[in-house]
Amino acid sequence: MIWETVVIVIYSIALLLIFFYALAQLNLLFNYLRAKKNDKESPKFDLTNPEETPYVTIQLPVYNELYVMERLLTNIAKIEYPEGKLEIQVLDDSTDESFEQTAKHIKELQQKGINIHHVTREDRKGYKAGALKEGLKTAKGEFIAIFDADFLPKKDWLLKTIPYFKDAKIGVVQTRWGHLNKDYSILTRVQAFALDVHFTLEQAGRNNQGHFINFNGTAGVWRKECILDAGNWQGDTLTEDLDLSYRAQLKNWKFKYLEGVETPAELPVVISAARSQQFRWNKGGAENFQKMSWKVITNKTIPFKTKVHGILHLLNSTMFLSVLVVALLSIPMLYIKNEYAHLKMYFIVMSFFVLSTLIFFICYWYTFKKTYGGGFIKFIEYVGMFFVFFSIAMGFSVHNTVAVLEGHFGKKSEFIRTPKFNLSSLKDNWRTNKYLKKGISANVIIEGLLMLYFAFGMYSAFVVGNQGGDFGLFPFHLMLFIGFGFVFFKSITSKV
């Protein structure tokens, strides 16, 4: 019974880690619900007073963004801010025809009197972090607003964010992401669902209690002094935003999260684009755990509860590893349960961990209701969305686990940009996008095999034991079958 014991121990540890993460999410929900709205009490700059209006630099780090550059520049040119106090830097590392088009558009904007500059460099050293660092050398602004190419801030965005920097301790103001194309497909709805949880429950729940939060790489503003004091942008992880965020907060800079200020953005519409984004985020999260966790643990000024939330925050992406372990071992556990009667009490205790799913269900309902409204019809819509979200999230677990393991073991890889499309309806053709990569990765084959594996798990529910089967894990295996099937078939069809 050696192998059975090994399976049980590993399975139990993975369940326990997921349960701890669920408890942390529940605590963030409590933080969110009891938080007082204190924005009115915050000191703010009076931007009608020229003497109180700070100079601002907008940075647009771009790399081969052929399909969205015109939209981005046209939108940024509409940003409102007191005259003479704003400059725009286009940090352009592009190597294709978008470079010339961008240069032409910038000249046209300059002729209209807009203070915009085309900043280039000889190589992509440090990728996005390197571009931001290069731009900072010549940036005139006391505050640096950053937008990725797929973001379209509203024209009053700076007027709603910059005033909060009157508090000299605030180093970053971060806004909530909106979704330009949420209803494009099931894939975009699932991504929007996950991001809404992050920008409602997690960012607000952490910030309201003074826990570590992160600048999300875009749709936020940095105090230039804070960037420099924290050690400037560094390109040794794939999530330079998370890295600098933790270094800044370890230097006692405060972050301000504005849930009420939404910055619309385009979600990836093709699964290969979503994969590249997920891989970068999850690998970068693991890299930052390796880089920052010990500094968080040993810092003597950080409260214990904040340290716990900080470590779990840095371990966010590692939850995919725990989910994959539980999924893979659930079928052997089904057979062990029905083979060894003396383990009955263990499995009764293990059923307690269904509570993790219930906690996630409750937490995510509050974020869904906050964003889209409540009521019976919305609740039914939410139940369906929750089922689809968890199924597809588990379908990504192999891909994301590979990213997490590479991050923890220090394997370096190139910063792969997420292809942008500028699509609004299903009639638009994404297949002509020149940035999409062809070919099927080994992960896709594994995902197809796992779809069959969990089909076997559903079949096993009917044949195990001698009392007509065991259907306790059937819903779980059904979700896994759907999730891996969705990811597998979407990945295959996006390549043809």
Coordinates of C-alpha atoms in Angstrom, one line a residue:
M1 CA 0.0 0.0 0.0
I2 CA 3.0 2.3 -0.4
W3 CA 1.9 3.9 -3.6
E4 CA -1.6 4.4 -2.2
T5 CA -0.1 6.2 0.8
V6 CA 2.0 8.4 -1.4
V7 CA -1.1 9.3 -3.5
I8 CA -3.1 10.1 -0.4
V9 CA -0.4 12.3 1.2
I10 CA 0.2 14.4 -2.0
Y11 CA -3.5 14.7 -2.7
S12 CA -4.2 15.8 0.9
I13 CA -1.4 18.5 0.8
A14 CA -2.7 19.9 -2.4
L15 CA -6.3 20.1 -1.0
L16 CA -5.0 21.8 2.1
L17 CA -3.1 24.4 0.0
I18 CA -6.3 25.2 -2.0
F19 CA -8.3 25.4 1.2
F20 CA -5.8 27.9 2.7
Y21 CA -6.0 30.0 -0.5
A22 CA -9.8 29.9 -0.3
L23 CA -9.7 31.1 3.3
A24 CA -7.5 34.0 2.2
Q25 CA -10.1 34.9 -0.5
L26 CA -12.8 34.8 2.2
N27 CA -10.8 37.1 4.4
L28 CA -10.4 39.5 1.5
L29 CA -14.2 39.4 1.0
F30 CA -14.7 40.4 4.6
N31 CA -12.1 43.2 4.2
Y32 CA -14.0 44.4 1.1
L33 CA -17.4 44.4 2.7
R34 CA -16.4 46.2 5.8
A35 CA -14.2 48.8 4.2
K36 CA -15.2 52.4 4.6
K37 CA -15.4 54.6 1.6
N38 CA -12.8 57.2 2.5
D39 CA -12.0 58.7 -0.8
K40 CA -13.6 62.0 0.2
E41 CA -11.3 62.2 3.2
S42 CA -8.2 61.8 1.1
P43 CA -6.2 65.0 0.4
K44 CA -6.3 65.9 -3.3
F45 CA -4.5 68.3 -5.6
D46 CA -6.6 71.1 -6.9
L47 CA -5.9 70.9 -10.6
T48 CA -7.6 74.2 -11.3
N49 CA -4.7 75.8 -9.4
P50 CA -1.6 76.0 -11.7
E51 CA 0.7 76.1 -8.8
E52 CA -0.7 72.9 -7.4
T53 CA -0.8 71.0 -10.8
P54 CA 2.1 68.6 -11.2
Y55 CA 3.7 67.8 -14.5
V56 CA 2.7 64.3 -15.9
T57 CA 4.3 62.0 -18.4
I58 CA 2.2 59.3 -20.2
Q59 CA 4.3 56.3 -21.3
L60 CA 3.0 54.0 -24.0
P61 CA 5.4 50.9 -24.2
V62 CA 4.7 49.2 -27.5
Y63 CA 6.2 46.5 -29.6
N64 CA 4.8 45.5 -33.1
E65 CA 1.3 46.7 -32.4
L66 CA 0.1 47.1 -36.1
Y67 CA -3.6 46.6 -35.4
V68 CA -4.1 48.9 -32.5
M69 CA -1.6 51.8 -32.7
E70 CA -3.8 54.2 -34.6
R71 CA -6.6 53.6 -32.1
L72 CA -4.2 54.0 -29.1
L73 CA -2.7 57.3 -30.3
T74 CA -6.0 58.8 -31.4
N75 CA -7.4 58.0 -27.9
I76 CA -4.4 59.2 -25.9
A77 CA -4.4 62.5 -27.9
K78 CA -7.9 63.2 -26.3
I79 CA -6.7 63.0 -22.7
E80 CA -7.5 66.2 -20.8
Y81 CA -5.0 67.8 -18.5
P82 CA -4.0 71.4 -17.7
E83 CA -2.2 72.9 -20.7
G84 CA 1.6 72.8 -20.5
K85 CA 1.7 70.1 -17.8
L86 CA 1.5 66.9 -19.9
E87 CA 3.9 65.0 -22.3
I88 CA 3.4 61.7 -24.0
Q89 CA 6.2 59.2 -24.7
V90 CA 5.7 56.4 -27.2
L91 CA 8.3 53.9 -26.1
D92 CA 8.5 52.0 -29.4
D93 CA 10.6 48.8 -29.7
S94 CA 8.8 47.8 -32.9
T95 CA 10.7 46.0 -35.7
D96 CA 7.9 45.7 -38.3
E97 CA 5.9 48.1 -40.5
S98 CA 4.0 49.5 -37.5
F99 CA 7.1 51.5 -36.6
E100 CA 6.8 53.8 -39.7
Q101 CA 3.1 54.1 -39.3
T102 CA 3.5 55.1 -35.7
A103 CA 6.2 57.7 -36.6
K104 CA 3.9 59.2 -39.2
H105 CA 0.9 59.4 -36.8
I106 CA 3.1 61.0 -34.1
K107 CA 4.3 63.7 -36.5
E108 CA 0.7 64.5 -37.3
L109 CA -0.2 64.8 -33.6
Q110 CA 2.9 67.0 -33.1
Q111 CA 1.7 69.3 -35.9
K112 CA -1.6 69.7 -34.0
G113 CA 0.3 71.0 -31.0
I114 CA 0.3 67.8 -28.9
N115 CA 3.5 67.2 -26.8
I116 CA 4.2 63.7 -27.9
H117 CA 7.6 62.0 -28.5
H118 CA 8.7 58.9 -30.3
V119 CA 11.3 57.2 -28.0
T120 CA 13.3 54.4 -29.5
R121 CA 16.4 52.3 -28.6
E122 CA 18.8 50.0 -30.4
D123 CA 17.7 46.7 -28.8
R124 CA 14.9 45.3 -26.6
K125 CA 17.1 44.7 -23.6
G126 CA 14.9 44.2 -20.6
Y127 CA 11.8 44.1 -22.8
K128 CA 9.0 46.2 -21.4
A129 CA 10.9 47.0 -18.2
G130 CA 13.9 48.2 -20.3
A131 CA 11.7 50.4 -22.4
L132 CA 10.1 52.0 -19.3
K133 CA 13.4 52.5 -17.8
E134 CA 14.8 54.1 -20.9
G135 CA 11.8 56.5 -21.2
L136 CA 12.2 57.5 -17.6
K137 CA 15.7 59.0 -18.3
T138 CA 14.1 61.8 -20.3
A139 CA 10.6 61.9 -18.8
K140 CA 9.8 65.4 -17.5
G141 CA 6.9 64.3 -15.4
E142 CA 6.8 64.1 -11.6
F143 CA 4.2 61.4 -12.2
I144 CA 4.3 58.6 -14.8
A145 CA 1.1 57.2 -16.2
I146 CA 1.4 53.9 -18.2
F147 CA -0.9 52.3 -20.7
D148 CA -0.4 49.2 -22.8
A149 CA -1.4 49.3 -26.5
D150 CA -4.8 47.7 -25.9
F151 CA -6.0 50.2 -23.3
L152 CA -8.3 53.2 -24.0
P153 CA -8.5 55.5 -21.0
K154 CA -11.3 58.0 -20.9
K155 CA -10.4 61.6 -21.5
D156 CA -10.8 62.6 -17.8
W157 CA -8.6 59.7 -16.6
L158 CA -5.8 61.9 -15.4
L159 CA -8.2 64.3 -13.7
K160 CA -9.5 61.4 -11.6
T161 CA -6.2 59.9 -10.6
I162 CA -3.5 62.5 -10.3
P163 CA -5.2 64.5 -7.4
Y164 CA -4.6 61.6 -5.0
F165 CA -0.9 62.1 -5.1
K166 CA -1.2 65.1 -2.8
D167 CA -0.6 62.5 -0.1
A168 CA 3.2 62.4 -0.3
K169 CA 3.3 58.8 0.8
I170 CA 1.4 57.5 -2.1
G171 CA 3.7 56.0 -4.8
V172 CA 1.1 54.4 -7.1
V173 CA -2.5 55.0 -8.1
Q174 CA -4.0 51.9 -9.9
T175 CA -7.4 51.8 -11.6
R176 CA -9.8 49.0 -12.4
W177 CA -9.7 47.3 -15.9
G178 CA -12.8 47.4 -18.0
H179 CA -13.5 45.1 -21.0
L180 CA -14.1 46.5 -24.5
N181 CA -15.1 43.0 -25.9
K182 CA -16.3 41.0 -22.9
D183 CA -19.2 39.5 -24.9
Y184 CA -17.1 38.5 -28.0
S185 CA -17.0 34.8 -27.0
I186 CA -17.0 32.3 -24.1
L187 CA -13.2 32.8 -23.8
T188 CA -13.5 36.6 -23.4
R189 CA -16.3 36.2 -20.9
V190 CA -14.3 33.8 -18.8
Q191 CA -11.3 36.2 -18.9
A192 CA -13.5 39.1 -17.9
F193 CA -14.9 37.1 -15.0
A194 CA -11.4 36.3 -13.6
L195 CA -10.2 39.9 -14.0
D196 CA -13.4 41.2 -12.3
V197 CA -12.6 39.0 -9.3
H198 CA -9.0 40.4 -9.2
F199 CA -10.0 44.0 -9.5
T200 CA -12.9 43.9 -7.1
L201 CA -12.3 41.3 -4.4
E202 CA -8.5 41.1 -4.4
Q203 CA -7.2 44.5 -5.2
A204 CA -9.8 46.3 -3.1
G205 CA -9.8 43.7 -0.3
R206 CA -6.0 44.0 0.0
N207 CA -5.7 47.7 -0.4
N208 CA -8.4 48.5 2.1
Q209 CA -6.5 46.8 4.9
G210 CA -3.0 48.0 3.9
H211 CA -1.9 44.6 2.5
F212 CA 0.4 44.3 -0.5
I213 CA -1.3 45.0 -3.9
N214 CA 0.3 45.3 -7.3
F215 CA 0.5 47.8 -10.1
N216 CA -1.0 45.8 -12.9
G217 CA 1.4 46.9 -15.6
T218 CA -1.0 49.4 -17.1
A219 CA -3.8 51.8 -16.3
G220 CA -2.0 53.2 -13.4
V221 CA 0.3 56.1 -12.3
W222 CA 3.6 56.0 -10.6
R223 CA 5.3 58.8 -8.6
K224 CA 8.7 59.0 -10.4
E225 CA 10.5 59.4 -7.0
C226 CA 8.9 56.1 -5.9
I227 CA 10.2 54.2 -9.0
L228 CA 13.7 55.5 -8.4
D229 CA 13.6 54.9 -4.7
A230 CA 12.5 51.3 -5.1
G231 CA 15.4 50.5 -7.5
N232 CA 13.9 51.4 -10.9
W233 CA 12.4 49.0 -13.4
Q234 CA 14.2 45.6 -13.6
G235 CA 13.8 43.0 -16.3
D236 CA 14.8 39.9 -14.4
T237 CA 11.2 38.6 -14.1
L238 CA 8.4 38.4 -16.7
T239 CA 6.1 40.5 -14.4
E240 CA 8.2 43.7 -13.9
D241 CA 5.1 45.4 -12.5
L242 CA 4.6 42.9 -9.6
D243 CA 8.4 43.1 -8.9
L244 CA 8.5 46.9 -8.6
S245 CA 5.3 46.9 -6.7
Y246 CA 6.7 44.8 -3.9
R247 CA 10.0 46.6 -3.8
A248 CA 8.2 49.9 -3.5
Q249 CA 5.9 48.7 -0.7
L250 CA 8.8 47.2 1.2
K251 CA 10.2 50.7 1.1
N252 CA 6.9 51.8 2.8
W253 CA 5.4 53.5 -0.2
K254 CA 1.5 53.5 -0.1
F255 CA -0.6 52.3 -3.0
K256 CA -4.0 53.7 -3.8
Y257 CA -6.5 51.5 -5.7
L258 CA -9.5 53.3 -7.4
E259 CA -12.2 50.8 -7.9
G260 CA -14.5 53.5 -9.2
V261 CA -12.2 54.5 -12.1
E262 CA -12.5 52.1 -15.0
T263 CA -10.0 51.8 -17.8
P264 CA -11.4 49.9 -20.8
A265 CA -9.1 47.4 -22.6
E266 CA -9.3 44.6 -25.2
L267 CA -9.3 41.0 -24.0
P268 CA -7.4 38.4 -26.1
V269 CA -10.0 36.8 -28.5
V270 CA -7.9 33.8 -29.5
I271 CA -6.8 31.1 -27.1
S272 CA -3.2 31.2 -28.3
A273 CA -3.1 34.9 -27.3
A274 CA -4.7 34.1 -24.0
R275 CA -2.1 31.3 -23.5
S276 CA 0.8 33.7 -24.0
Q277 CA -0.6 36.2 -21.6
Q278 CA -1.4 33.5 -19.0
F279 CA 2.1 32.0 -19.3
R280 CA 3.8 35.3 -18.8
W281 CA 1.6 36.3 -15.8
N282 CA 1.9 32.9 -14.1
K283 CA 5.6 32.4 -14.7
G284 CA 6.3 35.9 -13.6
G285 CA 4.3 35.4 -10.4
A286 CA 6.5 32.3 -9.5
E287 CA 9.7 34.3 -10.4
N288 CA 8.6 37.0 -8.0
F289 CA 7.9 34.6 -5.3
Q290 CA 11.4 33.4 -5.6
K291 CA 12.7 36.9 -5.6
M292 CA 10.6 38.6 -3.0
S293 CA 9.1 36.1 -0.6
W294 CA 12.1 36.0 1.8
K295 CA 12.2 39.8 1.8
V296 CA 8.5 39.9 2.8
I297 CA 9.0 37.2 5.5
T298 CA 12.0 38.8 7.1
N299 CA 10.8 42.4 7.0
K300 CA 10.4 43.6 10.6
T301 CA 7.9 46.4 9.9
I302 CA 5.2 44.4 8.1
P303 CA 2.3 43.0 10.2
F304 CA 2.0 39.2 10.3
K305 CA -1.3 39.2 8.6
T306 CA 0.0 41.3 5.8
K307 CA 2.9 38.9 5.4
V308 CA 0.5 36.0 5.1
H309 CA -1.5 37.7 2.4
G310 CA 1.7 38.8 0.7
I311 CA 3.0 35.3 0.4
L312 CA -0.3 33.9 -0.8
H313 CA -0.4 36.8 -3.3
L314 CA 3.0 35.8 -4.6
L315 CA 1.8 32.2 -4.7
N316 CA -1.3 33.0 -6.7
S317 CA -0.1 31.3 -9.8
T318 CA 1.2 28.2 -7.9
M319 CA -2.4 27.3 -7.1
F320 CA -2.6 25.9 -10.7
L321 CA -0.1 23.3 -9.6
S322 CA -2.2 22.3 -6.7
V323 CA -5.3 22.2 -8.8
L324 CA -3.6 20.0 -11.4
V325 CA -2.3 17.6 -8.7
V326 CA -5.8 17.2 -7.2
A327 CA -7.2 16.7 -10.7
L328 CA -4.7 14.0 -11.7
L329 CA -4.9 12.1 -8.4
S330 CA -8.7 12.3 -8.1
I331 CA -9.2 9.2 -10.3
P332 CA -6.7 7.0 -8.3
M333 CA -8.3 8.3 -5.2
L334 CA -11.7 7.2 -6.4
Y335 CA -10.4 3.7 -6.8
I336 CA -8.5 3.8 -3.5
K337 CA -11.7 4.9 -1.7
N338 CA -13.7 1.9 -3.0
E339 CA -10.9 -0.6 -2.5
Y340 CA -9.9 0.1 1.2
A341 CA -12.9 0.2 3.5
H342 CA -10.8 1.0 6.5
L343 CA -10.1 4.5 5.0
K344 CA -13.7 5.5 5.2
M345 CA -13.1 8.0 8.0
Y346 CA -10.3 9.6 6.0
F347 CA -12.6 10.2 3.1
I348 CA -15.3 11.6 5.3
V349 CA -12.8 14.1 6.6
M350 CA -11.6 14.9 3.1
S351 CA -15.2 15.8 2.0
F352 CA -14.8 18.8 4.3
F353 CA -12.6 20.4 1.6
V354 CA -15.7 20.8 -0.6
L355 CA -16.0 23.9 1.5
S356 CA -13.2 25.4 -0.6
T357 CA -15.5 25.4 -3.7
L358 CA -18.3 26.9 -1.6
I359 CA -16.1 29.7 -0.4
F360 CA -15.0 30.5 -4.0
F361 CA -18.6 30.4 -5.1
I362 CA -19.7 32.9 -2.4
C363 CA -16.7 35.3 -2.9
Y364 CA -17.1 35.4 -6.6
W365 CA -20.8 35.9 -6.4
Y366 CA -20.2 39.2 -4.5
T367 CA -17.8 40.4 -7.1
F368 CA -20.2 39.4 -9.9
K369 CA -23.1 41.1 -8.2
K370 CA -21.0 44.3 -7.6
T371 CA -20.1 44.5 -11.3
Y372 CA -23.3 43.3 -13.0
G373 CA -26.0 43.6 -10.4
G374 CA -28.0 41.1 -8.3
G375 CA -31.4 39.4 -8.5
F376 CA -32.6 35.9 -9.3
I377 CA -31.9 36.1 -13.1
K378 CA -28.4 37.5 -12.5
F379 CA -27.8 34.7 -9.9
I380 CA -28.7 32.0 -12.4
E381 CA -26.5 33.7 -15.0
Y382 CA -23.7 33.7 -12.4
V383 CA -24.1 30.0 -11.6
G384 CA -23.6 29.1 -15.2
M385 CA -20.6 31.5 -15.5
F386 CA -19.0 30.1 -12.3
F387 CA -19.3 26.5 -13.7
V388 CA -17.8 27.6 -17.1
F389 CA -15.1 29.7 -15.5
F390 CA -13.9 26.9 -13.2
S391 CA -14.0 24.3 -16.0
I392 CA -11.9 26.4 -18.4
A393 CA -9.6 27.6 -15.6
M394 CA -8.8 24.0 -14.8
G395 CA -8.4 23.3 -18.5
F396 CA -5.5 25.8 -18.4
S397 CA -3.9 24.1 -15.5
V398 CA -1.3 22.1 -17.5
H399 CA -0.2 25.1 -19.5
N400 CA 0.0 27.4 -16.4
T401 CA 1.7 24.7 -14.2
V402 CA 4.5 24.5 -16.8
A403 CA 4.9 28.3 -16.5
V404 CA 4.9 28.1 -12.7
L405 CA 7.5 25.4 -12.6
E406 CA 9.8 27.2 -15.0
G407 CA 9.4 30.3 -12.8
H408 CA 10.2 28.5 -9.6
F409 CA 13.2 26.6 -11.1
G410 CA 14.7 29.7 -12.7
K411 CA 14.3 28.9 -16.4
K412 CA 14.6 32.2 -18.3
S413 CA 12.5 32.9 -21.3
E414 CA 11.7 35.8 -23.7
F415 CA 9.0 38.3 -22.9
I416 CA 6.3 37.2 -25.3
R417 CA 3.8 40.0 -26.1
T418 CA 0.1 39.2 -26.2
P419 CA -1.2 39.7 -29.8
K420 CA -3.8 42.5 -30.1
F421 CA -6.6 42.4 -32.6
N422 CA -8.9 45.5 -32.4
L423 CA -12.0 43.3 -32.9
S424 CA -15.5 44.0 -31.8
S425 CA -17.7 41.3 -33.2
L426 CA -17.6 37.7 -34.1
K427 CA -17.8 38.7 -37.8
D428 CA -14.3 40.3 -37.6
N429 CA -11.6 37.9 -38.8
W430 CA -8.8 37.3 -36.4
R431 CA -7.1 34.7 -38.6
T432 CA -5.4 37.3 -40.7
N433 CA -3.4 38.6 -37.6
K434 CA 0.2 38.3 -38.6
Y435 CA 1.4 38.0 -35.0
L436 CA -0.4 34.6 -34.4
K437 CA 2.0 31.7 -34.1
K438 CA 1.3 28.5 -36.1
G439 CA 2.0 25.0 -34.9
I440 CA 0.7 22.8 -32.0
S441 CA 2.6 22.7 -28.8
A442 CA 3.2 19.5 -26.8
N443 CA 1.0 21.0 -24.1
V444 CA -2.0 20.9 -26.4
I445 CA -1.5 17.2 -27.0
I446 CA -1.3 16.6 -23.3
E447 CA -4.5 18.5 -22.8
G448 CA -6.3 16.3 -25.4
L449 CA -5.1 13.2 -23.5
L450 CA -6.3 14.6 -20.2
M451 CA -9.7 15.2 -21.8
L452 CA -9.8 11.5 -22.4
Y453 CA -8.4 10.7 -19.0
F454 CA -11.3 12.6 -17.3
A455 CA -13.8 10.9 -19.6
F456 CA -12.4 7.7 -18.1
G457 CA -12.9 9.3 -14.6
M458 CA -16.6 9.8 -15.4
Y459 CA -16.9 6.2 -16.6
S460 CA -15.2 5.0 -13.4
A461 CA -18.0 6.5 -11.4
F462 CA -20.3 3.9 -12.7
V463 CA -18.1 0.8 -12.2
V464 CA -16.1 1.3 -9.0
G465 CA -17.0 -0.6 -5.8
N466 CA -19.7 -3.2 -5.5
Q467 CA -22.6 -0.9 -4.6
G468 CA -23.5 0.6 -8.0
G469 CA -20.7 3.0 -8.4
D470 CA -19.5 6.2 -6.7
F471 CA -20.6 9.6 -8.1
G472 CA -19.0 11.9 -5.6
L473 CA -16.3 13.1 -8.0
F474 CA -18.4 12.9 -11.1
P475 CA -19.2 16.7 -11.3
F476 CA -15.5 17.4 -10.8
H477 CA -14.5 15.1 -13.6
L478 CA -17.2 16.5 -15.8
M479 CA -15.8 20.0 -15.3
L480 CA -12.3 18.8 -16.0
F481 CA -13.5 17.0 -19.2
I482 CA -15.2 20.1 -20.4
G483 CA -12.3 22.4 -19.5
F484 CA -9.6 20.3 -21.1
G485 CA -11.8 19.6 -24.1
F486 CA -12.5 23.3 -24.6
V487 CA -8.8 24.3 -24.3
F488 CA -7.8 21.4 -26.6
F489 CA -10.3 22.0 -29.4
K490 CA -10.0 25.8 -29.3
S491 CA -6.2 25.4 -29.5
I492 CA -6.5 23.1 -32.5
T493 CA -9.0 25.2 -34.4
S494 CA -7.1 28.4 -33.8
K495 CA -4.2 26.9 -35.7
V496 CA -6.1 26.0 -38.9

